Each structure stands twice: as structure tokens, then as C-alpha cells.
JSON list of C-alpha atoms in Angstrom, two decimals:
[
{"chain": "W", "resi": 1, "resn": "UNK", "atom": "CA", "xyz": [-11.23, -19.87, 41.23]},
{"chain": "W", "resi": 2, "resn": "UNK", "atom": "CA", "xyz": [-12.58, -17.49, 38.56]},
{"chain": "W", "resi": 3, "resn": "UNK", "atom": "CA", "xyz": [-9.02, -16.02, 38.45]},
{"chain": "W", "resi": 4, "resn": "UNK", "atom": "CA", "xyz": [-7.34, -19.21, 37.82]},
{"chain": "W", "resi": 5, "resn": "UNK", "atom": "CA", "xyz": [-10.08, -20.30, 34.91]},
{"chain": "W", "resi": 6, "resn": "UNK", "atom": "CA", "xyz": [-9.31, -16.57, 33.30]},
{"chain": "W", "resi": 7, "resn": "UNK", "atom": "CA", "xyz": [-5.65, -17.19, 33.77]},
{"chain": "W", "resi": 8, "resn": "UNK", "atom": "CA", "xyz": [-6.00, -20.51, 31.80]},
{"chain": "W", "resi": 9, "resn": "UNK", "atom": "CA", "xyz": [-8.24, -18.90, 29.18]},
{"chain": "W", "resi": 10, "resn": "UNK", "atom": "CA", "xyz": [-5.49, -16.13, 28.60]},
{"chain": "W", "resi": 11, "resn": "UNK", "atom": "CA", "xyz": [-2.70, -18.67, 28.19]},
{"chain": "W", "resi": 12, "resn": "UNK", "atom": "CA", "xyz": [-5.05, -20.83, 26.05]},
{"chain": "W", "resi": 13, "resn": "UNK", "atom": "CA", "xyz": [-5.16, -17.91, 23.65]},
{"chain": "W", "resi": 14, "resn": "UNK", "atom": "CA", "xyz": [-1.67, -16.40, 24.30]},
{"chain": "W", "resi": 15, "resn": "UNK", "atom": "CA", "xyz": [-0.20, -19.86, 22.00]},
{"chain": "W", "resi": 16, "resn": "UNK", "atom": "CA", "xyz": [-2.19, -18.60, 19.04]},
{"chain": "W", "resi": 17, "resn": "UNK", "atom": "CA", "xyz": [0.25, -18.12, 16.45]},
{"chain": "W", "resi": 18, "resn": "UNK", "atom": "CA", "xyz": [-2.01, -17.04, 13.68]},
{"chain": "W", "resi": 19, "resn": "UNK", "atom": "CA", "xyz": [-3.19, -13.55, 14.85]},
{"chain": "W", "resi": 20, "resn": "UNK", "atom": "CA", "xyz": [-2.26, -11.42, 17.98]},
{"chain": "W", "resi": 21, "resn": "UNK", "atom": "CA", "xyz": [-4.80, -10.52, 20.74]},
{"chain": "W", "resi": 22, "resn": "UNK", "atom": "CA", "xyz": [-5.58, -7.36, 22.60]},
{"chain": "W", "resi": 23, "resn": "UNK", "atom": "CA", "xyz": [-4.19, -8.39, 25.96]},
{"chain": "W", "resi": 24, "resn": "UNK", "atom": "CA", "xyz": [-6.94, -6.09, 27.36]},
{"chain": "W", "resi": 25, "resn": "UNK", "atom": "CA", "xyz": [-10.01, -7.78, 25.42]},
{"chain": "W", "resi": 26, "resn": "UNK", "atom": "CA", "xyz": [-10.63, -10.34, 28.32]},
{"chain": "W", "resi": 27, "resn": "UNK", "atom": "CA", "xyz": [-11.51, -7.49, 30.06]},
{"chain": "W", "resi": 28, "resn": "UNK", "atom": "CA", "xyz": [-13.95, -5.56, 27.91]},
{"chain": "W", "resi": 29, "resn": "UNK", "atom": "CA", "xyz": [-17.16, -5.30, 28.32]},
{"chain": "W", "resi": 30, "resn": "UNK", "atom": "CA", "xyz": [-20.08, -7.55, 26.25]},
{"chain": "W", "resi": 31, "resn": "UNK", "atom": "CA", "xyz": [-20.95, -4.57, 24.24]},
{"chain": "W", "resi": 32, "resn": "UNK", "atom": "CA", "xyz": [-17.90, -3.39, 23.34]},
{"chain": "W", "resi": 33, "resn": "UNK", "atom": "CA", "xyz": [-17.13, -3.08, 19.67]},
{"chain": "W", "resi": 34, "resn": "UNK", "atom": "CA", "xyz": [-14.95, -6.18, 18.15]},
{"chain": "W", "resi": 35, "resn": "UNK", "atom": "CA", "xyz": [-12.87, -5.00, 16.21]},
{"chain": "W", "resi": 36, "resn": "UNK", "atom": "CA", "xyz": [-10.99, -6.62, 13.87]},
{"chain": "W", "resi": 37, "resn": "UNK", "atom": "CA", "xyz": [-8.45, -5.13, 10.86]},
{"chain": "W", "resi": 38, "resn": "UNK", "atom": "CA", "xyz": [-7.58, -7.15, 7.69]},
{"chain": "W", "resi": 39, "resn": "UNK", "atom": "CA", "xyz": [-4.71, -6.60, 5.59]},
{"chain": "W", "resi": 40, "resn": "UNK", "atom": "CA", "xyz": [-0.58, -7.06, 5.46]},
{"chain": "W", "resi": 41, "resn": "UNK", "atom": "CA", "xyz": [2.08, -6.17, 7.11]},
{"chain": "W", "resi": 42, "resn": "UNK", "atom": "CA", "xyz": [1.30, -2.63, 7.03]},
{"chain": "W", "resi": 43, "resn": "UNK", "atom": "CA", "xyz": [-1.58, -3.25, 9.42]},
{"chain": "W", "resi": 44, "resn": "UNK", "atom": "CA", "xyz": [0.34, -6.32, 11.17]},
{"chain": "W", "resi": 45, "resn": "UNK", "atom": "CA", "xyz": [2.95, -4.02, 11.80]},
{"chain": "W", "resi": 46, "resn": "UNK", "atom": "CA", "xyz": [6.61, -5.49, 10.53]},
{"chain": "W", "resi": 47, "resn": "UNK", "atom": "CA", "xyz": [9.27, -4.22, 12.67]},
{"chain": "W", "resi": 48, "resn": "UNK", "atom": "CA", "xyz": [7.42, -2.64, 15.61]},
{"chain": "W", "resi": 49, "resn": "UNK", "atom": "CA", "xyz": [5.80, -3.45, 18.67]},
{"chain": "W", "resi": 50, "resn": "UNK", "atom": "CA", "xyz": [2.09, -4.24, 18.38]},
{"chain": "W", "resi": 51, "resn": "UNK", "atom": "CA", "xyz": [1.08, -1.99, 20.85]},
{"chain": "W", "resi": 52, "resn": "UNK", "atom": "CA", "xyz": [2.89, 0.68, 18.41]},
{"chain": "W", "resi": 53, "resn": "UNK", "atom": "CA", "xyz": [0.72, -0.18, 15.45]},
{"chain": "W", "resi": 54, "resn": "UNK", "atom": "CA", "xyz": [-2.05, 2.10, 13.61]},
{"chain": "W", "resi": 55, "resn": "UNK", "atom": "CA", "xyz": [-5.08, -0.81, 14.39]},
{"chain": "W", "resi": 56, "resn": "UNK", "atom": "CA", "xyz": [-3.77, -0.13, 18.52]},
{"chain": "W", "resi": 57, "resn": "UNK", "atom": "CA", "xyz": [-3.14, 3.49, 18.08]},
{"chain": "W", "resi": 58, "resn": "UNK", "atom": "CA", "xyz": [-6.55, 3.76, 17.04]},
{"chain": "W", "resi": 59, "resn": "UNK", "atom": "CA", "xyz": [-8.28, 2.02, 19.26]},
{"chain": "W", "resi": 60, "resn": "UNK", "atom": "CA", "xyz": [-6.61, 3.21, 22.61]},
{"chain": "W", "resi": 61, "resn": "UNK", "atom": "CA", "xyz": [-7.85, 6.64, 20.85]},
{"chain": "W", "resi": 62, "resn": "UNK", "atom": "CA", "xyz": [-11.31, 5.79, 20.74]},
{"chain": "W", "resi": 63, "resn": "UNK", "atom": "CA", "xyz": [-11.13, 4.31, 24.51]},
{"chain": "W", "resi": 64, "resn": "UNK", "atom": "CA", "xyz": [-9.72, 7.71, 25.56]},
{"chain": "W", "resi": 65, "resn": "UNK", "atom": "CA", "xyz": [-12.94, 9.14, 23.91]},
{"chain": "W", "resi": 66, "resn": "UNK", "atom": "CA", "xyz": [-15.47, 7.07, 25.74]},
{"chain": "W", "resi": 67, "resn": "UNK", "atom": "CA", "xyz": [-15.90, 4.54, 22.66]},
{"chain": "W", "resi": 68, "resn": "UNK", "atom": "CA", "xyz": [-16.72, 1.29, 24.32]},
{"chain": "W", "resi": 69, "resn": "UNK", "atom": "CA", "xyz": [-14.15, -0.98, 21.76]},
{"chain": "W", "resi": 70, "resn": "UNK", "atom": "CA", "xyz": [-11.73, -3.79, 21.79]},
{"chain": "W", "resi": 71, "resn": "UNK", "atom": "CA", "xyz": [-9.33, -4.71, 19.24]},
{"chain": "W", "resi": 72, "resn": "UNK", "atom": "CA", "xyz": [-10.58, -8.82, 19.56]},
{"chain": "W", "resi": 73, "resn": "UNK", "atom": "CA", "xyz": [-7.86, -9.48, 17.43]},
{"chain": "W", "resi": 74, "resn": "UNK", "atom": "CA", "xyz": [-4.85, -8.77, 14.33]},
{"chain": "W", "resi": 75, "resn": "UNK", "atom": "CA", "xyz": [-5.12, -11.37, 11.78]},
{"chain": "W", "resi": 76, "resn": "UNK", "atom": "CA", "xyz": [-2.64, -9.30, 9.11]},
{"chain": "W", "resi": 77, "resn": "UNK", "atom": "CA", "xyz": [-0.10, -11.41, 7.81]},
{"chain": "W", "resi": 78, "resn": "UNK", "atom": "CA", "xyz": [3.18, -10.02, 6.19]},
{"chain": "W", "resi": 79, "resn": "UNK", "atom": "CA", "xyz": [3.03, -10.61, 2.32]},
{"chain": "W", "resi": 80, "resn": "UNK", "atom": "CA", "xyz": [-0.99, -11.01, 2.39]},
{"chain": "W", "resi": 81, "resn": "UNK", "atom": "CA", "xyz": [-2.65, -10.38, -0.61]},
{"chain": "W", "resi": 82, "resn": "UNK", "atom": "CA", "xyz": [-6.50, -10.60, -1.29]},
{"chain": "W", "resi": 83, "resn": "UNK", "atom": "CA", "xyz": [-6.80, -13.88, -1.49]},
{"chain": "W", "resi": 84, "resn": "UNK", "atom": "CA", "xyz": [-5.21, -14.90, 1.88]},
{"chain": "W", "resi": 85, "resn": "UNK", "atom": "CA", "xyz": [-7.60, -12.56, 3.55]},
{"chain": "W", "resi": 86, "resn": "UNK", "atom": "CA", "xyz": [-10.50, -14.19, 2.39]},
{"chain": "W", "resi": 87, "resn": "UNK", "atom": "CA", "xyz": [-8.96, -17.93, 2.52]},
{"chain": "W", "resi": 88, "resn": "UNK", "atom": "CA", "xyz": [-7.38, -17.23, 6.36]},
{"chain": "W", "resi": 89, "resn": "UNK", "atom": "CA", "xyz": [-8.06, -13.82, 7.98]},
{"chain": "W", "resi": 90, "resn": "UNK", "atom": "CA", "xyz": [-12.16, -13.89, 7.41]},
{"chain": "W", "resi": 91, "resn": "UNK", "atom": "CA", "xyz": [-12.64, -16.82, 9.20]},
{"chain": "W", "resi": 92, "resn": "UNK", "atom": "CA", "xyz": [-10.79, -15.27, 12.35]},
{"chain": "W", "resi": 93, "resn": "UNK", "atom": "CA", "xyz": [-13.05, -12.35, 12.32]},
{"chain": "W", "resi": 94, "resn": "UNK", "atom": "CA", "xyz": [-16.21, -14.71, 11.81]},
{"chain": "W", "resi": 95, "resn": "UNK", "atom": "CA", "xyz": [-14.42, -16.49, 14.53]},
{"chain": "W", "resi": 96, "resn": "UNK", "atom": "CA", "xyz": [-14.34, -13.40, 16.64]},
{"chain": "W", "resi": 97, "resn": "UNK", "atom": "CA", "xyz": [-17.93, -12.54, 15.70]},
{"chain": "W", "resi": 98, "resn": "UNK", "atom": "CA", "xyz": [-16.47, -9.01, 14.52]},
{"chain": "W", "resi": 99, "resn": "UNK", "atom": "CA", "xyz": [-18.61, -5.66, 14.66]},
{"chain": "W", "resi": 100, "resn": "UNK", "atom": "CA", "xyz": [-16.18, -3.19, 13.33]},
{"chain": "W", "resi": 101, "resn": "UNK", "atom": "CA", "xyz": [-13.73, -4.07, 10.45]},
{"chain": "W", "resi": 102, "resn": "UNK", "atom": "CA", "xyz": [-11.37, -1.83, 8.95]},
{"chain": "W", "resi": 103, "resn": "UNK", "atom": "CA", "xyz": [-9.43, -3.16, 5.35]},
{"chain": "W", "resi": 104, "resn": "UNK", "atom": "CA", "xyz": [-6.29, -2.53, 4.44]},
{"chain": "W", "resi": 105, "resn": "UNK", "atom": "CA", "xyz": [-5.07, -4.94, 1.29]},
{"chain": "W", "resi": 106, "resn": "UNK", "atom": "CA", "xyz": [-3.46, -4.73, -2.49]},
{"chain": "W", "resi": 107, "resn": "UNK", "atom": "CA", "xyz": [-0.24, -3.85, -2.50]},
{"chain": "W", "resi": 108, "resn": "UNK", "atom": "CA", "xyz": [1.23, -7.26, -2.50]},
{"chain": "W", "resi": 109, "resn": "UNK", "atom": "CA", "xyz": [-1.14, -8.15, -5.06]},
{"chain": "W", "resi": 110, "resn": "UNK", "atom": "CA", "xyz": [0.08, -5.53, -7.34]},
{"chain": "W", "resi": 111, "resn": "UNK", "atom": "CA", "xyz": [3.54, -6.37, -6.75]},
{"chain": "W", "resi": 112, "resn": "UNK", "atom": "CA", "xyz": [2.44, -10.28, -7.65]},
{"chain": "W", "resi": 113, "resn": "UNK", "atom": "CA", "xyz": [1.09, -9.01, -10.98]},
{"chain": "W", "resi": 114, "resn": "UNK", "atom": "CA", "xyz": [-2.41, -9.34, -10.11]},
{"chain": "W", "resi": 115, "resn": "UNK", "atom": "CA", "xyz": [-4.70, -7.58, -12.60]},
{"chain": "W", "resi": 116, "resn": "UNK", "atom": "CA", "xyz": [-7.23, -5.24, -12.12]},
{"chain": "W", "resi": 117, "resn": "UNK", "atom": "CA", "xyz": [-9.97, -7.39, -12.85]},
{"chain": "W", "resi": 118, "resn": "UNK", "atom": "CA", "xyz": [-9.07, -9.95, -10.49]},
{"chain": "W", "resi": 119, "resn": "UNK", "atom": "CA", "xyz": [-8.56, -8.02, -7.70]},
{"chain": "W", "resi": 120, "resn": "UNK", "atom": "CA", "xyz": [-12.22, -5.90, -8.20]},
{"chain": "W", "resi": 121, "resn": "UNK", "atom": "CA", "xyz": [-13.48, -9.41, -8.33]},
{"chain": "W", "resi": 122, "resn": "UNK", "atom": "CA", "xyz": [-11.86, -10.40, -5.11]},
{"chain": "W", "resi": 123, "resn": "UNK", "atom": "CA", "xyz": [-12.57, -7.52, -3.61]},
{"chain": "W", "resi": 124, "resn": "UNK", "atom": "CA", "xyz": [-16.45, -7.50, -4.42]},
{"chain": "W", "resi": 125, "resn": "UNK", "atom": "CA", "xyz": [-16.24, -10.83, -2.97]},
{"chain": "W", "resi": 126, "resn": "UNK", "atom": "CA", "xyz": [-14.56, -9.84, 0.19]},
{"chain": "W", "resi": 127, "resn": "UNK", "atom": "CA", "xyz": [-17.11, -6.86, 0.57]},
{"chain": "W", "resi": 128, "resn": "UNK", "atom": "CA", "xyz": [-20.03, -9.02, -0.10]},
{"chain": "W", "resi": 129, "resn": "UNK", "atom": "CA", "xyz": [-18.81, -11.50, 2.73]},
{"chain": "W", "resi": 130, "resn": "UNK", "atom": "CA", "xyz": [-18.52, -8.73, 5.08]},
{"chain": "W", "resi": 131, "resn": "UNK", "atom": "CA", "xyz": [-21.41, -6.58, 5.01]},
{"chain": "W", "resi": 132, "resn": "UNK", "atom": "CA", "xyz": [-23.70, -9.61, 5.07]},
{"chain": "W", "resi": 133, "resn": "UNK", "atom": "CA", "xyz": [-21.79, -10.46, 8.32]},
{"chain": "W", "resi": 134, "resn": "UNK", "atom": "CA", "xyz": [-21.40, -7.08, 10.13]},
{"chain": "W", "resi": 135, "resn": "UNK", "atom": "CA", "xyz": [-24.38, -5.33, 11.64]},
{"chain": "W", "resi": 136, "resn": "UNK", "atom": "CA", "xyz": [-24.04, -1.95, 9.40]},
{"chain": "W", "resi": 137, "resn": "UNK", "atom": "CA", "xyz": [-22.21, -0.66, 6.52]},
{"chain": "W", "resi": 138, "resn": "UNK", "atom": "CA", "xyz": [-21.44, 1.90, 9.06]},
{"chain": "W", "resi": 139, "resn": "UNK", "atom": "CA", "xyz": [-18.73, -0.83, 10.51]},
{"chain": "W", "resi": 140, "resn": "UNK", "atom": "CA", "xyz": [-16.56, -1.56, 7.86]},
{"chain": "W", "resi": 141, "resn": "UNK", "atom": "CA", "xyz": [-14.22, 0.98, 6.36]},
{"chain": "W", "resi": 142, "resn": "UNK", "atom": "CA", "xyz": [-11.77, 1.01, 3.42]},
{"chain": "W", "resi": 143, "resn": "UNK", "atom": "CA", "xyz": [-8.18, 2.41, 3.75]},
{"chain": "W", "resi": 144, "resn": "UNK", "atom": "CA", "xyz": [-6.58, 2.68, -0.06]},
{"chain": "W", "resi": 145, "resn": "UNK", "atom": "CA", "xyz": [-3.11, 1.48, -0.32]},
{"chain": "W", "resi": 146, "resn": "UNK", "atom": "CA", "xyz": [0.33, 3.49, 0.48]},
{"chain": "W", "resi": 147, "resn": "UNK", "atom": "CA", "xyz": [2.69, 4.37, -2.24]},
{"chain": "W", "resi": 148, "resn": "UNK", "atom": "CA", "xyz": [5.98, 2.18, -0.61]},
{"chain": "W", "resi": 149, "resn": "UNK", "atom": "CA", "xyz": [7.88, 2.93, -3.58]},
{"chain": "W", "resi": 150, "resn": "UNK", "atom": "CA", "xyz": [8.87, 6.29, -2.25]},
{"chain": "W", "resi": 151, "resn": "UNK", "atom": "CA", "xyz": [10.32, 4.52, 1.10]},
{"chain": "W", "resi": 152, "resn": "UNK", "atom": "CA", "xyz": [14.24, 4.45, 0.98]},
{"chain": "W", "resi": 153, "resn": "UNK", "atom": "CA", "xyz": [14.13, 0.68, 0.18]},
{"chain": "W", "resi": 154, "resn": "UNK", "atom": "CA", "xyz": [11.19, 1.31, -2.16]},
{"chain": "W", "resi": 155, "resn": "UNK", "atom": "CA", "xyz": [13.14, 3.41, -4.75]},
{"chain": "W", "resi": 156, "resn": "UNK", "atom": "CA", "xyz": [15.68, 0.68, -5.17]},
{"chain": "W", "resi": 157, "resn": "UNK", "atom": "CA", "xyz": [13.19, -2.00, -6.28]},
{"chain": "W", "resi": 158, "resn": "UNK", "atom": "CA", "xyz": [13.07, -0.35, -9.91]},
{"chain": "W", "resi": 159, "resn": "UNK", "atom": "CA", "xyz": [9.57, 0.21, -10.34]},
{"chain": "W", "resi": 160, "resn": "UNK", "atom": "CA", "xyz": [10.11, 3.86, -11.28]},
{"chain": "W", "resi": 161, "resn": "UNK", "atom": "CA", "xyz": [6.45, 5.47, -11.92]},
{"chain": "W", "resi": 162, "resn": "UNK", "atom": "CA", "xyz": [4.87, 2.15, -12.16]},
{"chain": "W", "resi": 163, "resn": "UNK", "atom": "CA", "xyz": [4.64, 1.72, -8.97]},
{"chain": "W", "resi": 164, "resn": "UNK", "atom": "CA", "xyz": [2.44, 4.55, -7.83]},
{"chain": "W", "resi": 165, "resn": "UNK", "atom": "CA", "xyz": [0.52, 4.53, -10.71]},
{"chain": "W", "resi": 166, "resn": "UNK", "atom": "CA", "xyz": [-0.54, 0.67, -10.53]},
{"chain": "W", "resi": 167, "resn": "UNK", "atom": "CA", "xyz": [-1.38, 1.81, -6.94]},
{"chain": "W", "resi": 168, "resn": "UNK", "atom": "CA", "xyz": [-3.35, 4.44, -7.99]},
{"chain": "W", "resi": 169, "resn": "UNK", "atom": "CA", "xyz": [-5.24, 2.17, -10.31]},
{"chain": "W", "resi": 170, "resn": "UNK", "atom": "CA", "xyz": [-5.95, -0.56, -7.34]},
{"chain": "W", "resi": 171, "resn": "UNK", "atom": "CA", "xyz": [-6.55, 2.37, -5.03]},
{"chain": "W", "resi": 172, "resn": "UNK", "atom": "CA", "xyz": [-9.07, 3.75, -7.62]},
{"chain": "W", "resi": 173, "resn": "UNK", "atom": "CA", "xyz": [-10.95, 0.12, -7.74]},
{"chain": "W", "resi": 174, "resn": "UNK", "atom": "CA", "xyz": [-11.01, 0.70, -3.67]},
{"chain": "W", "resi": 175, "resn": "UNK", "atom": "CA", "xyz": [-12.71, 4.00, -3.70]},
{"chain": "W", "resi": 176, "resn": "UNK", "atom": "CA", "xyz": [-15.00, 3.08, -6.82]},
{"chain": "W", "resi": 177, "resn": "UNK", "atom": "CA", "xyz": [-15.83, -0.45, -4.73]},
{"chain": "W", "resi": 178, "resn": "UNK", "atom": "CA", "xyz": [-16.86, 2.05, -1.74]},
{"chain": "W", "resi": 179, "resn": "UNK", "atom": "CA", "xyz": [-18.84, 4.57, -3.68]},
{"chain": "W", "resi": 180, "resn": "UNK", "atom": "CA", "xyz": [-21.07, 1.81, -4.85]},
{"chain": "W", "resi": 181, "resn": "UNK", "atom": "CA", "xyz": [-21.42, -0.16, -1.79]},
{"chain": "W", "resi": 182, "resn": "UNK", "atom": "CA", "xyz": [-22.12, 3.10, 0.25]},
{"chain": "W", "resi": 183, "resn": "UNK", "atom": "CA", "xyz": [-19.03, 2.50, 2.61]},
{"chain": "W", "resi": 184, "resn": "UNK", "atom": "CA", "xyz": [-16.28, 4.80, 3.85]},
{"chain": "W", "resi": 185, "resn": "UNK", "atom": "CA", "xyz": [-12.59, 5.24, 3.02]},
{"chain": "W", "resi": 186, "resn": "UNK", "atom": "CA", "xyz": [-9.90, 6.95, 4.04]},
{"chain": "W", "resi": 187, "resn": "UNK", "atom": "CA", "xyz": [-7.33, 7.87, 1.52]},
{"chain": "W", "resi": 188, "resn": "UNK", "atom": "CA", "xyz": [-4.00, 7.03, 2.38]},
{"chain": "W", "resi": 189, "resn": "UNK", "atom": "CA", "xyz": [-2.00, 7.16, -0.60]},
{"chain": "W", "resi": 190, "resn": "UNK", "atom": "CA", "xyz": [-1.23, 11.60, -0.75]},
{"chain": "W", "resi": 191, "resn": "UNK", "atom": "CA", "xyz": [0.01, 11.07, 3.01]},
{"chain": "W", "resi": 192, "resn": "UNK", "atom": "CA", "xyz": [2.37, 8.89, 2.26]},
{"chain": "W", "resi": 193, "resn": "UNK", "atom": "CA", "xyz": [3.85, 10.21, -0.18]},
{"chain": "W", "resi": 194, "resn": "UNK", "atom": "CA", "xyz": [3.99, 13.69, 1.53]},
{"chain": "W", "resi": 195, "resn": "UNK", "atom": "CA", "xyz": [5.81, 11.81, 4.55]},
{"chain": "W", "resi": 196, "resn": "UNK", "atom": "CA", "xyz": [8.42, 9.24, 2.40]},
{"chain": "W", "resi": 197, "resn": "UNK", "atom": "CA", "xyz": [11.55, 12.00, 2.36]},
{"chain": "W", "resi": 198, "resn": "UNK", "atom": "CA", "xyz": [11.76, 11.54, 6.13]},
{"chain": "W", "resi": 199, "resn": "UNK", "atom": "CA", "xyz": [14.03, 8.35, 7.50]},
{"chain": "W", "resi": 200, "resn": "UNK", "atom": "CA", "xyz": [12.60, 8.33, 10.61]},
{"chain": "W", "resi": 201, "resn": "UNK", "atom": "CA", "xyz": [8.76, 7.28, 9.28]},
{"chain": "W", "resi": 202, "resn": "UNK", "atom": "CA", "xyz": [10.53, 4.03, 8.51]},
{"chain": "W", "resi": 203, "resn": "UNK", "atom": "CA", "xyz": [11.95, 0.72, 10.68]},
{"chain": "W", "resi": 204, "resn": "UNK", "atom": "CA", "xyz": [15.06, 0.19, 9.84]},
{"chain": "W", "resi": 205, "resn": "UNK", "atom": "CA", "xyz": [14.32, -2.28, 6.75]},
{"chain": "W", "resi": 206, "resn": "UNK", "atom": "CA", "xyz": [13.71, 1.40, 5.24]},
{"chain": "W", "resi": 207, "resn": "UNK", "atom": "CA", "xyz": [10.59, -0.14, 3.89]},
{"chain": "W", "resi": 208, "resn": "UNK", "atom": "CA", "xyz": [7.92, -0.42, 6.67]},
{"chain": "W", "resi": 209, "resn": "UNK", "atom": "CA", "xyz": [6.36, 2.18, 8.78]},
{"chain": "W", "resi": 210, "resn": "UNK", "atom": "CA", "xyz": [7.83, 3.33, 12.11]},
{"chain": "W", "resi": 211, "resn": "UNK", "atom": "CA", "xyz": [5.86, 4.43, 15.11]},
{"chain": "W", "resi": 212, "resn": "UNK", "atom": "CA", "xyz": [6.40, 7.66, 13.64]},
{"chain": "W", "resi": 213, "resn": "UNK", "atom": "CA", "xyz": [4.53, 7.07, 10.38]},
{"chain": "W", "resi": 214, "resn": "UNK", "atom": "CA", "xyz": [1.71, 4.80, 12.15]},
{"chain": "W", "resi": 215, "resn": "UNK", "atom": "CA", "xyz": [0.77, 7.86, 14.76]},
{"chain": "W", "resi": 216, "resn": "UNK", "atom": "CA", "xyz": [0.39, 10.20, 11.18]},
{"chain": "W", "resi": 217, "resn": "UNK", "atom": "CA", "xyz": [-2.17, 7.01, 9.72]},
{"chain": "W", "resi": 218, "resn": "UNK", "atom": "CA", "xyz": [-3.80, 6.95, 12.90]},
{"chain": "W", "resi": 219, "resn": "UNK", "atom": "CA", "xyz": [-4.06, 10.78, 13.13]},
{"chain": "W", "resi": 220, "resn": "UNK", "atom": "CA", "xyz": [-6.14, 10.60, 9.05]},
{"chain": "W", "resi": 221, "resn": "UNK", "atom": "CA", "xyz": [-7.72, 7.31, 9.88]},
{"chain": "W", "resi": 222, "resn": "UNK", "atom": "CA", "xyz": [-9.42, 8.11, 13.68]},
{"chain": "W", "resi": 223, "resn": "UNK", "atom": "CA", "xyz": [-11.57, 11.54, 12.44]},
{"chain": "W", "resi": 224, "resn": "UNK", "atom": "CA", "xyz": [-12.83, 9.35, 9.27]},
{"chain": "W", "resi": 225, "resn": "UNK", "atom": "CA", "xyz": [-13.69, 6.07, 11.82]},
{"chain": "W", "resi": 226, "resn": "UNK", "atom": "CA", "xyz": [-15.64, 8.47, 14.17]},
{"chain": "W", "resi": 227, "resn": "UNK", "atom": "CA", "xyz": [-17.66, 9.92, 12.06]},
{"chain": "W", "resi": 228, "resn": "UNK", "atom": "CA", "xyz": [-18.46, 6.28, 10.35]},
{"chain": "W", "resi": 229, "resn": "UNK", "atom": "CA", "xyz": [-19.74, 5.52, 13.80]},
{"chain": "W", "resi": 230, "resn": "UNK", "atom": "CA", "xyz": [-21.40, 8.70, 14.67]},
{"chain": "W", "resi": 231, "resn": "UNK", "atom": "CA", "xyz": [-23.61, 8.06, 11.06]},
{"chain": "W", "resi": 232, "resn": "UNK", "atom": "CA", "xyz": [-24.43, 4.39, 12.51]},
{"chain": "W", "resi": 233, "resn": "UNK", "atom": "CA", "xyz": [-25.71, 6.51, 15.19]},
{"chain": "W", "resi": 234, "resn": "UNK", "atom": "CA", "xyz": [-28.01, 8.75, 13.65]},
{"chain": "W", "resi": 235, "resn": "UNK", "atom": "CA", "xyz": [-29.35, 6.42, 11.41]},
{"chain": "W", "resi": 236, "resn": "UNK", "atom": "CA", "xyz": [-30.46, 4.37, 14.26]},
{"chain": "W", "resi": 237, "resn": "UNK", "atom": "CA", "xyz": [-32.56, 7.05, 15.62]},
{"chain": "W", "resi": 238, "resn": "UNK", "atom": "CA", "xyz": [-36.51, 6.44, 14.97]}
]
């Protein structure tokens, strides 16, 4: 009977179409870590298999290493920008009553025109809405944005040095935004540039990260993540 109630419950939540589930979070434990990544399609993952993206990569890494964590759910959405987070993607973490929260947003603001001082102002809001949810600064962490206009597709689009260096400047209001709220961040942008001359870090749009680029994020983004957690850790001891 109890298998027939969870085979219900993981139908019931397989027809979601506006985020996709961990198929293994039914099974985790009640003190597991929820955890929950916002952003676009760099963290949905356009053009590969979810189990294939950096938000899974990392997390099966952490499980290998004895961290008790799910990944509840990916709420990304291709194209998000700032404002979509906040408007749909916060209130399926608050949904998911989220513990750990990693943020990955502003390049599709910057290619909307978006100023700087809108998006520190939507940022500081976003922040503010998730440290006053999550138990600890020590479980929310910033990821600055990649420079995509190195990709094969990327140089096409035109943007010729504007394009990293309005990235820089967003990426700048990231790391300044962490700094003051006492958070961490991992720094994506050099990486990506460093990687952009080889094809195969690329799906075949030319645009979007491959497996191959995702395992190279995961393999910056896991050392920063356990360390975050190991600080929670210490400053929880009396």
C-alpha cells in the first residue's frame, strides 16, 4: 500500500512542468539538505540531459562525499533574467522549504539592456528574500556570470568587447553584493573564457555548455560549496 501511495506521489510530481525534480529526492532522508539552484539556462541546462548538468554534477559529488543532500528541485528557466527569479523561481524554493541555494543570474539581463542600477536593486532584493528564508548565510552562494560571447555562436552576435565587459560590470555588482552581505562566490567568468576555443565545451547550438564544460563548473564550484558548508559547521560549534 505504501508503495502504491509513493508511486502516485511520484507521478503527481512527475506532470510538473515548471521545474524538474531529483528523481531520487523521494528517497532522501528528512535531514538532508534541499537544495535548490536559481538562474537560466545555464543552470537549467539547454541541450543536455539533466542528470548531465552542473546543479546534478554537484550534488551526486557531495553524496559521494558523505554530504547528506538532495537536489529538491531545478526551477531555471531558459531566457530568465532577475526578475523572473524573484516573480516565479522563489516561490518554488519557498515551496520546497530550501536549505541550500546556489544563484546563478544576469546575463540575460544584460543582453535585455538592463542597467546596473536595476539589477543591484534586484539583486539586493533577491538576497534580502533569501537569507531571511535560509537557515545561514553559509547556504546560499553566488556564482558570477560566464562570458558566452567567446562561445562559437557568441562571437557572431556582434557584441565585440562589450560583451565581456558589461559582464564584468554585472559580475562586479555580484561579488561587491557578496562582500557586503558576508556570502560566498565562486568566480566563473576567467574559466570560461580560458575554456571557449574548444568546440567540444559546447551543445551543438555552439552557445550552451556541454557535459564537457558543466564537469569543469562543477570541478571550481564543488571545493568553494564545501568549504561554505564546512564554515556553517564551525560556526555552529559552542
Amino acid at each position: 500500500m505504501k508503495f502504491i501511495e509513493w508511486l502516485l506521489l511520484a507521478i503527481i510530481a512527475g506532470l510538473s512542468v515548471s521545474a524538474v525534480a531529483n528523481p531520487a529526492s523521494s528517497f532522501a532522508s528528512s535531514t538532508a539538505l534541499r537544495y535548490v539552484p536559481l538562474g537560466d539556462s545555464y543552470t537549467r541546462g539547454k541541450g543536455v540531459p539533466q542528470e548531465d548538468t552542473w546543479p546534478m554534477l554537484l550534488t551526486r559529488h557531495l553524496q559521494a562525499e558523505g554530504i547528506d543532500i538532495e537536489l529538491s528541485v531545478n526551477p531555471a528557466q531558459n531566457g530568465a533574467t532577475l526578475k523572473k527569479v524573484l516573480d516565479e523561481q522563489v516561490p518554488i524554493l519557498l515551496k520546497k522549504r530550501a536549505t541550500l541555494v546556489t544563484v546563478l543570474i544576469g546575463v540575460n539581463d544584460w543582453v535585455r539592456g538592463t542597467g546596473s542600477r536595476r539589477f543591484t536593486q534586484r539583486l539586493k532584493r533577491l538576497l534580502s528574500t533569501l537569507l531571511d528564508f535560509l537557515p545561514a548565510r553559509e547556504r546560499l552562494l553566488l556564482i558570477t556570470l560566464p562570458d558566452f560571447s567567446c562561445s562559437p555562436l557568441g562571437k557572431t552576435f556582434g557584441y565585440g568587447k562589450s560583451a565581456p565587459n558589461g559582464l564584468t560590470r554585472f559580475n562586479n555588482i555580484i561579488k561587491r553584493q557578496a562582500q557586503e552581505k558576508g556570502l560566498w562566490v565562486v568566480d566563473l567568468f576567467p574559466l570560461s573564457r580560458e575554456i571557449c576555443q574548444d568546440p567540444g565545451m559546447f551543445t551543438q547550438d555552439e552557445l550552451h555548455p556541454s557535459r564537457k564544460q558543466y564537469v569543469e563548473w562543477e570541478k571550481l564550484i564543488y571545493p568553494i560549496m564545501r568549504k561554505m558548508l564546512s564554515a556553517e559547521k564551525v560556526s555552529e560549534e559552542p
